[in-house]
Amino acid sequence: MMMFASDGFLTDNSSSTNTGQTHVFTSFPNSAVDVDDEHSGNKTINQSDSNQYTLPLPATANETTSEQYHLWQIEYYQKYFQVDTRQVVERLIGSITPRPNKSYFDSTIRQNPDLYGPFWVCVTFILTVAISGNIVDYFHKSATEFQIDFSKITLSALLILIYWWLMPTAIYFFFRWRLNRIEYTFLELLCIYGYSLTIFIPISILWIIPINWLQWTSTLIASIISGSVLIVTFWPTINSDHKRFSALSMLIILFVHLLMALCIMLVFFHVSDKNINPTTETTTVFTTVLSTTPK
Amino acid sequence: MNNDQNSFLPSSQPIDIIDGNITSTSNQNELSTLDEPIFETIKRDLSAVLRKFSHALIPRQSLTLLQQWDLWGPLILVTTLAILLQTNTTKTSSGMHFAEVFILMLIGSIAITINSQLLGGKISFFQSICVLGYCLLPLLISAFINNFLFYLPYKSILHIIRFLIVMIAFTWTMYASICFLGQTQHPNRRILVLYPIFLFYFLVSWLIILHTHSK
């Protein structure tokens, strides 16, 4: 006779043996365990403490084993965000301390490139540049003239995002066509370049101080430090073959890095001796130049 | 074999039937909230909103706040902030328009939701608007105070005082939103999830600090 068992499922109690057409649910697969339980939460914490280099899984890890995610589902992109706070801090510190023999890329990023660090470093850089540019305008113009300039956010976003995507694209194609192999995946290049912008965040706050030589020297020092981290990362690959290109390509990388920093400094922060206010629209730049020449 | 075939026919084997009334008690409650006087509805919703405001002012950890999210508070606070940050934009450079605060709020919520979901958390878009909106209350209070302070003399000290007031409100806001979000994140990634919220409130604080009256 069919009746409802204690666990809520319809079972056939008339025959003790399973006669093929009735299925008795007496066991449950592991995926039915609720991953939000305290027990499973403690389990992942213990795992991360025991072995320093195993990466703790995100909370939805148990459900990703057998499913293929599509481009429009957010779980598809979760594989680029498998990092912890400690790892991100490690990579940030590695990107501002150039060490001649050891590439921080090999030791930290290579086995697990992520998109969290580069993206939020870029966004922070964009915001600090825009806010600091507005602060410079605030102290420079009188109280009646100053307006919060939203176009600074869009301009700095354009410059920085173009740099962050352009250089990895160029280097990726350089490696593919010239050297005929893919030494670094595009994701790893994005990672390297994203983290290399870390040092410019405090520098962009330093750029507010309107002392000319301070702005130039801080730009140079910051570009040299982060550029040397880039060089240390790329040197082993470049140097292994095509020795003619190695020094030249290193110089080009350093030069473009310096160019980016100088561009941002001049557009947003530079206070020259003639007290020409840096503005973001070319027409107003022309009118101020024309108006100040009679002096 | 015969047993199994017959067990699926409706009239052959006696099956224990669960019988009862199809209208259960939960349906009864929903009908009663439709029939109640408007005063009751307004009182209930208003007390929920005011309770959330008090949580934003005096932060304490409570999971029910996220589960019973509502958008009244964010609407009131963001509209008030947009009105406070208005300037007379008669120059060629753009001032703060009314819609820009709303757009900032929208983009911030989308970014924080996507970031939190990518890192494995389980917050939804409307929950993050709720948290971000309600925790704006201290910053709004500081914007009010700044507007009144602007009419005093002593301009140079006033810069520093306004800066300090907004920074205190900013730390208060961050603490409130940390308490609101509570246990939704994996502990190893909490700072990674809280950092975009820090950036969002940082941007709003600087908009309040740099806001001046054009006379």
Coordinates of C-alpha atoms in Angstrom, one line a residue, chain A residues 276-277 279 282-294:
Chain A
I276 CA 47.0 79.0 -16.8
N277 CA 44.2 76.8 -15.3
T279 CA 40.7 72.6 -18.1
T282 CA 40.0 72.4 -25.7
T283 CA 38.0 75.5 -26.6
T284 CA 38.4 77.0 -23.2
V285 CA 42.1 76.2 -23.3
F286 CA 42.5 78.2 -26.5
T287 CA 40.5 81.1 -25.1
T288 CA 42.6 81.3 -21.9
V289 CA 45.8 81.1 -23.9
L290 CA 44.6 83.9 -26.2
S291 CA 43.5 86.0 -23.2
T292 CA 46.8 85.6 -21.3
T293 CA 49.2 86.4 -24.2
P294 CA 48.7 90.2 -24.0

